[in-house]
PDB file of C-alpha atoms in Angstrom:
ATOM      1  CA  UNK A  14     -68.827  -2.368  -9.564  1.00 91.00           C
ATOM      2  CA  UNK A  15     -65.375  -3.849  -8.760  1.00 97.00           C
ATOM      3  CA  UNK A  16     -64.144  -6.471 -11.164  1.00 98.00           C
ATOM      4  CA  UNK A  17     -62.813  -9.517  -9.307  1.00 98.00           C
ATOM      5  CA  UNK A  18     -60.581 -12.175 -10.813  1.00 98.00           C
ATOM      6  CA  UNK A  19     -60.108 -15.358  -8.817  1.00 98.00           C
ATOM      7  CA  UNK A  20     -56.889 -17.141  -9.946  1.00 98.00           C
ATOM      8  CA  UNK A  21     -56.449 -20.828  -9.212  1.00 98.00           C
ATOM      9  CA  UNK A  22     -53.550 -22.922 -10.513  1.00 98.00           C
ATOM     10  CA  UNK A  23     -54.227 -26.608 -11.102  1.00 97.00           C
ATOM     11  CA  UNK A  24     -51.948 -29.559 -11.835  1.00 96.00           C
ATOM     12  CA  UNK A  25     -53.264 -33.117 -12.085  1.00 96.00           C
ATOM     13  CA  UNK A  26     -56.324 -32.248 -10.073  1.00 95.00           C
ATOM     14  CA  UNK A  27     -58.957 -34.307 -11.898  1.00 95.00           C
ATOM     15  CA  UNK A  28     -60.186 -35.686  -8.583  1.00 91.00           C
ATOM     16  CA  UNK A  29     -60.701 -32.197  -7.072  1.00 91.00           C
ATOM     17  CA  UNK A  30     -61.344 -29.795  -9.902  1.00 96.00           C
ATOM     18  CA  UNK A  31     -65.131 -30.132 -10.243  1.00 96.00           C
ATOM     19  CA  UNK A  32     -65.589 -29.571  -6.501  1.00 95.00           C
ATOM     20  CA  UNK A  33     -63.214 -26.599  -6.669  1.00 96.00           C
ATOM     21  CA  UNK A  34     -65.362 -25.031  -9.343  1.00 98.00           C
ATOM     22  CA  UNK A  35     -68.535 -25.781  -7.401  1.00 97.00           C
ATOM     23  CA  UNK A  36     -66.967 -24.198  -4.309  1.00 97.00           C
ATOM     24  CA  UNK A  37     -65.658 -21.026  -5.882  1.00 98.00           C
ATOM     25  CA  UNK A  38     -68.093 -20.269  -8.691  1.00 98.00           C
ATOM     26  CA  UNK A  39     -70.803 -18.901  -6.310  1.00 98.00           C
ATOM     27  CA  UNK A  40     -68.232 -16.412  -5.025  1.00 98.00           C
ATOM     28  CA  UNK A  41     -67.542 -15.041  -8.520  1.00 98.00           C
ATOM     29  CA  UNK A  42     -71.281 -14.993  -9.221  1.00 98.00           C
ATOM     30  CA  UNK A  43     -71.899 -12.950  -6.081  1.00 98.00           C
ATOM     31  CA  UNK A  44     -69.130 -10.435  -6.957  1.00 98.00           C
ATOM     32  CA  UNK A  45     -69.704 -10.541 -10.668  1.00 98.00           C
ATOM     33  CA  UNK A  46     -68.659  -6.977 -11.459  1.00 98.00           C
ATOM     34  CA  UNK A  47     -71.598  -6.406 -13.847  1.00 97.00           C
ATOM     35  CA  UNK A  48     -70.709  -9.702 -15.545  1.00 98.00           C
ATOM     36  CA  UNK A  49     -67.002  -8.814 -15.890  1.00 98.00           C
ATOM     37  CA  UNK A  50     -65.537 -10.805 -13.011  1.00 98.00           C
ATOM     38  CA  UNK A  51     -63.951 -14.180 -13.755  1.00 98.00           C
ATOM     39  CA  UNK A  52     -62.992 -17.427 -12.056  1.00 98.00           C
ATOM     40  CA  UNK A  53     -59.740 -18.243 -13.889  1.00 98.00           C
ATOM     41  CA  UNK A  54     -58.434 -21.758 -13.404  1.00 98.00           C
ATOM     42  CA  UNK A  55     -55.096 -22.479 -15.080  1.00 98.00           C
ATOM     43  CA  UNK A  56     -54.160 -25.998 -15.948  1.00 98.00           C
ATOM     44  CA  UNK A  57     -50.395 -26.218 -15.587  1.00 98.00           C
ATOM     45  CA  UNK A  58     -49.760 -28.906 -18.219  1.00 97.00           C
ATOM     46  CA  UNK A  59     -51.598 -31.664 -16.355  1.00 97.00           C
ATOM     47  CA  UNK A  60     -51.157 -35.274 -17.436  1.00 97.00           C
ATOM     48  CA  UNK A  61     -54.626 -36.232 -16.464  1.00 96.00           C
ATOM     49  CA  UNK A  62     -58.133 -34.946 -17.445  1.00 97.00           C
ATOM     50  CA  UNK A  63     -58.039 -31.707 -15.414  1.00 97.00           C
ATOM     51  CA  UNK A  64     -58.314 -29.426 -18.388  1.00 98.00           C
ATOM     52  CA  UNK A  65     -61.061 -31.464 -20.082  1.00 98.00           C
ATOM     53  CA  UNK A  66     -63.158 -31.381 -16.920  1.00 98.00           C
ATOM     54  CA  UNK A  67     -62.598 -27.590 -16.639  1.00 98.00           C
ATOM     55  CA  UNK A  68     -63.872 -27.110 -20.175  1.00 98.00           C
ATOM     56  CA  UNK A  69     -66.948 -29.211 -19.425  1.00 98.00           C
ATOM     57  CA  UNK A  70     -67.653 -27.094 -16.293  1.00 98.00           C
ATOM     58  CA  UNK A  71     -67.284 -23.868 -18.340  1.00 98.00           C
ATOM     59  CA  UNK A  72     -70.079 -24.951 -20.688  1.00 98.00           C
ATOM     60  CA  UNK A  73     -72.673 -24.048 -18.092  1.00 97.00           C
ATOM     61  CA  UNK A  74     -70.707 -21.366 -16.196  1.00 98.00           C
ATOM     62  CA  UNK A  75     -70.106 -18.205 -18.211  1.00 98.00           C
ATOM     63  CA  UNK A  76     -67.879 -16.569 -15.622  1.00 98.00           C
ATOM     64  CA  UNK A  77     -65.438 -19.547 -15.579  1.00 98.00           C
ATOM     65  CA  UNK A  78     -62.387 -19.149 -17.759  1.00 98.00           C
ATOM     66  CA  UNK A  79     -60.272 -22.356 -18.106  1.00 98.00           C
ATOM     67  CA  UNK A  80     -56.734 -21.779 -19.398  1.00 98.00           C
ATOM     68  CA  UNK A  81     -53.950 -24.256 -20.122  1.00 98.00           C
ATOM     69  CA  UNK A  82     -50.198 -23.843 -20.501  1.00 98.00           C
ATOM     70  CA  UNK A  83     -47.021 -25.948 -20.504  1.00 97.00           C
ATOM     71  CA  UNK A  84     -45.973 -27.213 -17.057  1.00 96.00           C
ATOM     72  CA  UNK A  85     -43.954 -24.584 -15.230  1.00 95.00           C
ATOM     73  CA  UNK A  86     -44.767 -25.112 -11.544  1.00 93.00           C
ATOM     74  CA  UNK A  87     -46.956 -23.382  -9.028  1.00 93.00           C
ATOM     75  CA  UNK A  88     -45.107 -20.061  -8.919  1.00 93.00           C
ATOM     76  CA  UNK A  89     -45.010 -19.646 -12.706  1.00 95.00           C
ATOM     77  CA  UNK A  90     -48.637 -20.577 -13.014  1.00 97.00           C
ATOM     78  CA  UNK A  91     -49.739 -18.091 -10.374  1.00 97.00           C
ATOM     79  CA  UNK A  92     -47.710 -15.377 -12.066  1.00 97.00           C
ATOM     80  CA  UNK A  93     -49.310 -16.304 -15.429  1.00 97.00           C
ATOM     81  CA  UNK A  94     -52.723 -15.940 -13.837  1.00 98.00           C
ATOM     82  CA  UNK A  95     -51.910 -12.581 -12.256  1.00 98.00           C
ATOM     83  CA  UNK A  96     -50.677 -11.163 -15.591  1.00 98.00           C
ATOM     84  CA  UNK A  97     -53.801 -12.482 -17.302  1.00 98.00           C
ATOM     85  CA  UNK A  98     -56.012 -10.791 -14.730  1.00 98.00           C
ATOM     86  CA  UNK A  99     -54.130  -7.512 -15.084  1.00 98.00           C
ATOM     87  CA  UNK A 100     -54.311  -7.638 -18.865  1.00 98.00           C
ATOM     88  CA  UNK A 101     -58.085  -8.141 -18.691  1.00 98.00           C
ATOM     89  CA  UNK A 102     -58.655  -5.167 -16.399  1.00 98.00           C
ATOM     90  CA  UNK A 103     -59.198  -6.745 -13.014  1.00 98.00           C
ATOM     91  CA  UNK A 104     -59.702  -4.375 -10.093  1.00 98.00           C
ATOM     92  CA  UNK A 105     -58.938  -7.028  -7.487  1.00 98.00           C
ATOM     93  CA  UNK A 106     -57.191 -10.366  -7.754  1.00 98.00           C
ATOM     94  CA  UNK A 107     -57.763 -13.245  -5.349  1.00 98.00           C
ATOM     95  CA  UNK A 108     -55.616 -16.323  -5.383  1.00 98.00           C
ATOM     96  CA  UNK A 109     -56.145 -19.737  -3.897  1.00 97.00           C
ATOM     97  CA  UNK A 110     -55.249 -23.304  -4.772  1.00 94.00           C
ATOM     98  CA  UNK A 111     -57.112 -26.267  -6.284  1.00 93.00           C
ATOM     99  CA  UNK A 112     -56.551 -28.906  -3.623  1.00 88.00           C
ATOM    100  CA  UNK A 113     -59.595 -28.045  -1.482  1.00 86.00           C
ATOM    101  CA  UNK A 114     -57.591 -26.957   1.570  1.00 88.00           C
ATOM    102  CA  UNK A 115     -59.157 -23.444   1.766  1.00 92.00           C
ATOM    103  CA  UNK A 116     -62.781 -22.492   2.294  1.00 95.00           C
ATOM    104  CA  UNK A 117     -64.765 -20.080   0.093  1.00 97.00           C
ATOM    105  CA  UNK A 118     -67.061 -19.233   2.962  1.00 97.00           C
ATOM    106  CA  UNK A 119     -64.126 -17.367   4.587  1.00 97.00           C
ATOM    107  CA  UNK A 120     -63.789 -15.008   1.634  1.00 98.00           C
ATOM    108  CA  UNK A 121     -66.190 -12.234   2.637  1.00 98.00           C
ATOM    109  CA  UNK A 122     -64.064 -10.738   5.469  1.00 98.00           C
ATOM    110  CA  UNK A 123     -61.219 -10.373   2.879  1.00 98.00           C
ATOM    111  CA  UNK A 124     -63.524  -8.709   0.388  1.00 98.00           C
ATOM    112  CA  UNK A 125     -64.923  -6.332   3.005  1.00 98.00           C
ATOM    113  CA  UNK A 126     -61.383  -5.015   3.629  1.00 98.00           C
ATOM    114  CA  UNK A 127     -60.345  -4.727  -0.042  1.00 98.00           C
ATOM    115  CA  UNK A 128     -60.335  -0.941  -0.200  1.00 97.00           C
ATOM    116  CA  UNK A 129     -58.393  -0.400   3.004  1.00 98.00           C
ATOM    117  CA  UNK A 130     -55.397  -2.626   2.222  1.00 98.00           C
ATOM    118  CA  UNK A 131     -53.166  -3.391  -0.698  1.00 98.00           C
ATOM    119  CA  UNK A 132     -53.168  -7.048   0.272  1.00 98.00           C
ATOM    120  CA  UNK A 133     -55.370  -9.094   2.619  1.00 98.00           C
ATOM    121  CA  UNK A 134     -53.720 -12.377   3.169  1.00 96.00           C
ATOM    122  CA  UNK A 135     -54.650 -15.557   5.130  1.00 94.00           C
ATOM    123  CA  UNK A 136     -52.806 -16.707   8.164  1.00 89.00           C
ATOM    124  CA  UNK A 137     -52.838 -20.493   8.530  1.00 80.00           C
ATOM    125  CA  UNK A 138     -53.126 -20.433  12.309  1.00 75.00           C
ATOM    126  CA  UNK A 139     -53.952 -24.101  12.856  1.00 67.00           C
ATOM    127  CA  UNK A 140     -52.679 -26.006   9.821  1.00 57.00           C
ATOM    128  CA  UNK A 141     -53.971 -29.488   9.231  1.00 55.00           C
ATOM    129  CA  UNK A 142     -51.694 -30.506   6.367  1.00 53.00           C
ATOM    130  CA  UNK A 143     -48.852 -32.231   8.315  1.00 51.00           C
ATOM    131  CA  UNK A 144     -45.689 -31.486  10.232  1.00 53.00           C
ATOM    132  CA  UNK A 145     -43.476 -31.299   7.153  1.00 55.00           C
ATOM    133  CA  UNK A 146     -45.519 -28.415   5.697  1.00 59.00           C
ATOM    134  CA  UNK A 147     -45.474 -26.550   9.000  1.00 61.00           C
ATOM    135  CA  UNK A 148     -41.704 -27.056   9.137  1.00 64.00           C
ATOM    136  CA  UNK A 149     -41.344 -25.622   5.623  1.00 67.00           C
ATOM    137  CA  UNK A 150     -43.390 -22.528   6.482  1.00 67.00           C
ATOM    138  CA  UNK A 151     -41.295 -21.838   9.635  1.00 71.00           C
ATOM    139  CA  UNK A 152     -38.069 -22.363   7.693  1.00 75.00           C
ATOM    140  CA  UNK A 153     -39.256 -20.009   4.983  1.00 76.00           C
ATOM    141  CA  UNK A 154     -40.025 -17.404   7.609  1.00 76.00           C
ATOM    142  CA  UNK A 155     -36.459 -17.657   8.850  1.00 79.00           C
ATOM    143  CA  UNK A 156     -35.038 -17.444   5.303  1.00 79.00           C
ATOM    144  CA  UNK A 157     -37.036 -14.274   4.605  1.00 82.00           C
ATOM    145  CA  UNK A 158     -35.765 -12.695   7.852  1.00 82.00           C
ATOM    146  CA  UNK A 159     -32.147 -13.508   6.948  1.00 82.00           C
ATOM    147  CA  UNK A 160     -32.365 -12.507   3.249  1.00 82.00           C
ATOM    148  CA  UNK A 161     -34.625  -9.520   3.458  1.00 86.00           C
ATOM    149  CA  UNK A 162     -34.568  -8.432   7.092  1.00 83.00           C
ATOM    150  CA  UNK A 163     -38.320  -8.816   7.289  1.00 85.00           C
ATOM    151  CA  UNK A 164     -40.721 -10.747   9.503  1.00 76.00           C
ATOM    152  CA  UNK A 165     -43.828 -11.890   7.673  1.00 84.00           C
ATOM    153  CA  UNK A 166     -46.567 -13.804   9.413  1.00 78.00           C
ATOM    154  CA  UNK A 167     -47.297 -16.256   6.620  1.00 82.00           C
ATOM    155  CA  UNK A 168     -45.778 -15.232   3.299  1.00 82.00           C
ATOM    156  CA  UNK A 169     -46.813 -18.163   1.104  1.00 86.00           C
ATOM    157  CA  UNK A 170     -50.506 -18.559   1.990  1.00 90.00           C
ATOM    158  CA  UNK A 171     -52.622 -19.468  -1.069  1.00 92.00           C
ATOM    159  CA  UNK A 172     -55.471 -17.252   0.131  1.00 96.00           C
ATOM    160  CA  UNK A 173     -54.881 -13.555  -0.712  1.00 97.00           C
ATOM    161  CA  UNK A 174     -56.840 -10.649  -2.082  1.00 98.00           C
ATOM    162  CA  UNK A 175     -54.798  -7.931  -3.800  1.00 98.00           C
ATOM    163  CA  UNK A 176     -55.500  -4.547  -5.361  1.00 98.00           C
ATOM    164  CA  UNK A 177     -54.658  -4.828  -9.063  1.00 98.00           C
ATOM    165  CA  UNK A 178     -53.359  -1.269  -9.222  1.00 98.00           C
ATOM    166  CA  UNK A 179     -50.723  -2.062  -6.566  1.00 98.00           C
ATOM    167  CA  UNK A 180     -49.767  -5.382  -8.176  1.00 98.00           C
ATOM    168  CA  UNK A 181     -49.343  -3.635 -11.534  1.00 98.00           C
ATOM    169  CA  UNK A 182     -46.636  -1.438 -10.081  1.00 96.00           C
ATOM    170  CA  UNK A 183     -44.513  -4.250  -8.753  1.00 96.00           C
ATOM    171  CA  UNK A 184     -45.178  -7.462 -10.712  1.00 96.00           C
ATOM    172  CA  UNK A 185     -42.258  -6.801 -13.066  1.00 95.00           C
ATOM    173  CA  UNK A 186     -39.876  -7.282 -10.132  1.00 93.00           C
ATOM    174  CA  UNK A 187     -40.776 -11.012 -10.058  1.00 93.00           C
ATOM    175  CA  UNK A 188     -38.626 -13.064 -12.469  1.00 89.00           C
ATOM    176  CA  UNK A 189     -40.402 -15.181 -15.057  1.00 86.00           C
ATOM    177  CA  UNK A 190     -41.064 -18.729 -13.904  1.00 83.00           C
ATOM    178  CA  UNK A 191     -39.964 -17.913 -10.353  1.00 86.00           C
ATOM    179  CA  UNK A 192     -40.898 -20.814  -8.039  1.00 85.00           C
ATOM    180  CA  UNK A 193     -41.996 -18.720  -5.070  1.00 89.00           C
ATOM    181  CA  UNK A 194     -43.919 -15.854  -6.734  1.00 93.00           C
ATOM    182  CA  UNK A 195     -46.369 -15.437  -3.867  1.00 93.00           C
ATOM    183  CA  UNK A 196     -43.598 -15.275  -1.346  1.00 91.00           C
ATOM    184  CA  UNK A 197     -41.716 -12.703  -3.305  1.00 92.00           C
ATOM    185  CA  UNK A 198     -44.846 -10.632  -3.871  1.00 94.00           C
ATOM    186  CA  UNK A 199     -45.498 -10.508  -0.118  1.00 93.00           C
ATOM    187  CA  UNK A 200     -41.865  -9.501   0.428  1.00 92.00           C
ATOM    188  CA  UNK A 201     -42.074  -6.695  -2.197  1.00 94.00           C
ATOM    189  CA  UNK A 202     -45.302  -5.363  -0.677  1.00 95.00           C
ATOM    190  CA  UNK A 203     -43.686  -5.248   2.760  1.00 93.00           C
ATOM    191  CA  UNK A 204     -40.449  -3.683   1.446  1.00 92.00           C
ATOM    192  CA  UNK A 205     -42.345  -1.015  -0.473  1.00 94.00           C
ATOM    193  CA  UNK A 206     -44.466   0.000   2.488  1.00 95.00           C
ATOM    194  CA  UNK A 207     -47.765  -1.341   1.131  1.00 97.00           C
ATOM    195  CA  UNK A 208     -50.638  -1.976   3.511  1.00 98.00           C
ATOM    196  CA  UNK A 209     -51.015  -5.636   4.448  1.00 96.00           C
ATOM    197  CA  UNK A 210     -53.654  -7.261   6.657  1.00 96.00           C
ATOM    198  CA  UNK A 211     -53.482 -10.843   7.935  1.00 95.00           C
ATOM    199  CA  UNK A 212     -56.663 -12.715   8.764  1.00 96.00           C
ATOM    200  CA  UNK A 213     -56.753 -16.228  10.215  1.00 93.00           C
ATOM    201  CA  UNK A 214     -58.091 -18.938   7.902  1.00 94.00           C
ATOM    202  CA  UNK A 215     -58.920 -22.633   8.005  1.00 91.00           C
ATOM    203  CA  UNK A 216     -56.381 -24.821   6.231  1.00 82.00           C
ATOM    204  CA  UNK A 217     -57.580 -28.384   5.782  1.00 78.00           C
ATOM    205  CA  UNK A 218     -55.696 -31.461   4.590  1.00 74.00           C
ATOM    206  CA  UNK A 219     -55.710 -31.961   0.814  1.00 63.00           C
ATOM    207  CA  UNK A 220     -59.178 -33.076  -0.221  1.00 57.00           C
ATOM    208  CA  UNK A 221     -58.125 -35.480  -2.949  1.00 57.00           C
ATOM    209  CA  UNK A 222     -55.425 -36.288  -5.541  1.00 52.00           C
ATOM    210  CA  UNK A 223     -51.705 -36.392  -4.820  1.00 54.00           C
ATOM    211  CA  UNK A 224     -49.430 -33.539  -3.795  1.00 54.00           C
ATOM    212  CA  UNK A 225     -46.933 -32.876  -6.589  1.00 52.00           C
ATOM    213  CA  UNK A 226     -44.355 -31.385  -4.192  1.00 51.00           C
ATOM    214  CA  UNK A 227     -42.264 -33.684  -2.007  1.00 53.00           C
ATOM    215  CA  UNK A 228     -39.545 -32.915   0.515  1.00 55.00           C
ATOM    216  CA  UNK A 229     -36.799 -33.477  -2.048  1.00 62.00           C
ATOM    217  CA  UNK A 230     -38.339 -30.839  -4.333  1.00 59.00           C
ATOM    218  CA  UNK A 231     -38.946 -28.554  -1.403  1.00 55.00           C
ATOM    219  CA  UNK A 232     -35.290 -28.681  -0.365  1.00 62.00           C
ATOM    220  CA  UNK A 233     -34.163 -28.037  -3.967  1.00 62.00           C
ATOM    221  CA  UNK A 234     -36.539 -25.066  -4.304  1.00 57.00           C
ATOM    222  CA  UNK A 235     -35.498 -23.789  -0.922  1.00 60.00           C
ATOM    223  CA  UNK A 236     -31.794 -23.876  -1.671  1.00 65.00           C
ATOM    224  CA  UNK A 237     -32.282 -22.009  -4.947  1.00 65.00           C
ATOM    225  CA  UNK A 238     -34.631 -19.551  -3.238  1.00 66.00           C
ATOM    226  CA  UNK A 239     -31.911 -18.394  -0.827  1.00 69.00           C
ATOM    227  CA  UNK A 240     -29.589 -17.674  -3.725  1.00 71.00           C
ATOM    228  CA  UNK A 241     -32.304 -15.889  -5.663  1.00 75.00           C
ATOM    229  CA  UNK A 242     -33.546 -13.942  -2.634  1.00 78.00           C
ATOM    230  CA  UNK A 243     -30.155 -12.467  -1.943  1.00 74.00           C
ATOM    231  CA  UNK A 244     -29.878 -11.203  -5.467  1.00 76.00           C
ATOM    232  CA  UNK A 245     -33.475  -9.949  -5.566  1.00 76.00           C
ATOM    233  CA  UNK A 246     -33.127  -8.066  -2.307  1.00 76.00           C
ATOM    234  CA  UNK A 247     -30.654  -5.730  -3.958  1.00 74.00           C
ATOM    235  CA  UNK A 248     -32.878  -5.266  -6.985  1.00 76.00           C
ATOM    236  CA  UNK A 249     -36.000  -4.531  -4.895  1.00 82.00           C
ATOM    237  CA  UNK A 250     -34.057  -2.113  -2.662  1.00 77.00           C
ATOM    238  CA  UNK A 251     -32.728  -0.168  -5.631  1.00 75.00           C
ATOM    239  CA  UNK A 252     -35.936  -0.068  -7.674  1.00 75.00           C
TER     240      UNK A 252
END
């Protein structure tokens, strides 16, 4: 049976984290890979009780693996989770976030297409998380077109199922602690001719807690991303 690793980064999510576990644990139980699948939730150096609550949840959930690391941001934490999954022999890796914006009941259509595509990724068709976030997504789409010459439907969606064997070939192209790891991964897959399928998903407002990313941080990350993307385009093209 296919071994599934669900990777979820978490930072200061004490208000959400138990519900996130309750939402996603049934998915990993259903696709348990003969007991080898794991729900991996990575605490990114939270200042609240996120990690303590995760450890409490794990006491009664054997397929839940809580990890913790120094704070490095979403991109670095996602990358950490991917490398952990690859190291532990995952066949498929699914990533989502810990803010309750995505729905586990929409997972099955992704899983049913796992063998046909290298990546099945969500398309946030009707986003409910505010104008500023929609603006960021559209700006990112433009930046990707300018820097890489690519058009991607929704490159940064935190709802993606990926073949581990494909990721293993390309993950070294992503710099350590890169802020936009998921975006770059989508770009690499497209550049390398991998098969990608977009499926529409629900994307709700944050279900609790406080968003750690504000517009000032977004602008700073975006400015650096343009510089990094231009450099990385040459590396990806020549690798």
